[in-house]
Tab-separated table of C-alpha atoms in Angstrom:
chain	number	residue	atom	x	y	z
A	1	UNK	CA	15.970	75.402	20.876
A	2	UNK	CA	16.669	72.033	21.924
A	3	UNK	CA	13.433	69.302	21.459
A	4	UNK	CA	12.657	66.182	23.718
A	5	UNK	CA	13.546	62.654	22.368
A	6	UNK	CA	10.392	61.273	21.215
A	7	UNK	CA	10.759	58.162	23.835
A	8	UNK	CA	7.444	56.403	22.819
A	9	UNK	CA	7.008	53.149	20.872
A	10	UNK	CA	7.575	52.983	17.215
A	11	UNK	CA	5.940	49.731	15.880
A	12	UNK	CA	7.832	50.522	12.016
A	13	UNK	CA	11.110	52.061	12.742
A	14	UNK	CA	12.509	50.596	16.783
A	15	UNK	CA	15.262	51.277	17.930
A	16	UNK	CA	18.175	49.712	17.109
A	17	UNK	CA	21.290	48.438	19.555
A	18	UNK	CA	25.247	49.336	18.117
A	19	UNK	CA	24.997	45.657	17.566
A	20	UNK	CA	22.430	46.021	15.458
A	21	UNK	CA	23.361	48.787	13.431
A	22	UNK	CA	26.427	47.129	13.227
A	23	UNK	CA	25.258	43.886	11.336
A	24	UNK	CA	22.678	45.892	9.147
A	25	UNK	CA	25.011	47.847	8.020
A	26	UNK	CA	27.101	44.591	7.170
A	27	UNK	CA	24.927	43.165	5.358
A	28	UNK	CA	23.619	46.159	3.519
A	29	UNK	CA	27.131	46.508	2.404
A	30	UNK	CA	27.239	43.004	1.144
A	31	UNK	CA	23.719	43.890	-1.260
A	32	UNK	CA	25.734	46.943	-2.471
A	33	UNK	CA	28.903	44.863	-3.161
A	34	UNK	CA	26.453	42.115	-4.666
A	35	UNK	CA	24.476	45.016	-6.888
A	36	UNK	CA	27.815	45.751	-8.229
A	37	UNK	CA	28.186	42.161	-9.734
A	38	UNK	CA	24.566	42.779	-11.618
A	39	UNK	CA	21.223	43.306	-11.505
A	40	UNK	CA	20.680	39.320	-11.279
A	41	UNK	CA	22.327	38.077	-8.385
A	42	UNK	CA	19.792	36.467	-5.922
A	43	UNK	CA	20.248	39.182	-2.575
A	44	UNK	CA	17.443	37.748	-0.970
A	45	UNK	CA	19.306	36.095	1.838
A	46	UNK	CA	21.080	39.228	3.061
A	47	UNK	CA	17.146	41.266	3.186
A	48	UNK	CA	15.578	38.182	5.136
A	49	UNK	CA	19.184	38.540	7.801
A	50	UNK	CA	18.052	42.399	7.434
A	51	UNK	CA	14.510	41.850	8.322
A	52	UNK	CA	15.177	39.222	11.126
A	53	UNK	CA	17.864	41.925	12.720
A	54	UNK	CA	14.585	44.568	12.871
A	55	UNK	CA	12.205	41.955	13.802
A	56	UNK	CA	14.087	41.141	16.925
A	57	UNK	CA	14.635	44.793	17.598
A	58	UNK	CA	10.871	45.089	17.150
A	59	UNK	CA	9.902	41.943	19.720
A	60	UNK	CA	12.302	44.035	22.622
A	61	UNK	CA	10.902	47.137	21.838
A	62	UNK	CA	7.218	45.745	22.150
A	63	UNK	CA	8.498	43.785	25.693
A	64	UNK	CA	10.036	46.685	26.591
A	65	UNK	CA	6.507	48.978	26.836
A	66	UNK	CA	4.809	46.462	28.497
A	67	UNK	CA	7.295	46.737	31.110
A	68	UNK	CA	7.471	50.183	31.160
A	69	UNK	CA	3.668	50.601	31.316
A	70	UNK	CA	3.224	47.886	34.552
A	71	UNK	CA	5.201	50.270	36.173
């Protein structure tokens, strides 16, 4: 039996562009590659690119309900 996409707004998990499952995954890869090196190397860059990349998804999603909900 085939479900309905659950279209509504997610606050904690949007939804993410190619683009932006593209550089996550990037980056992620980098924190792996940089885990590999040790357990001290400073990966704190790479989560703040990680967290901007979902913040921004986050900001459209929001926009995007108010849209949808003038409508």
């Amino acid at each position: 039996m085939a479900s309905k996409k659950n279209t509504e707004f997610d606050p904690k998990n949007p939804r993410l562009t190619a683009g932006e499952y593209a550089r996550v995954a990037w980056n992620v890869a980098r924190m792996c590659k940089r885990g590999i090196a040790g357990e001290n190397v400073y990966q704190g860059d790479l989560e703040k690119k990680v967290d901007r990349i979902i913040d921004r998804a986050r900001e459209r999603a929001e926009k995007n309900a108010k849209q949808d909900k003038r409508k």
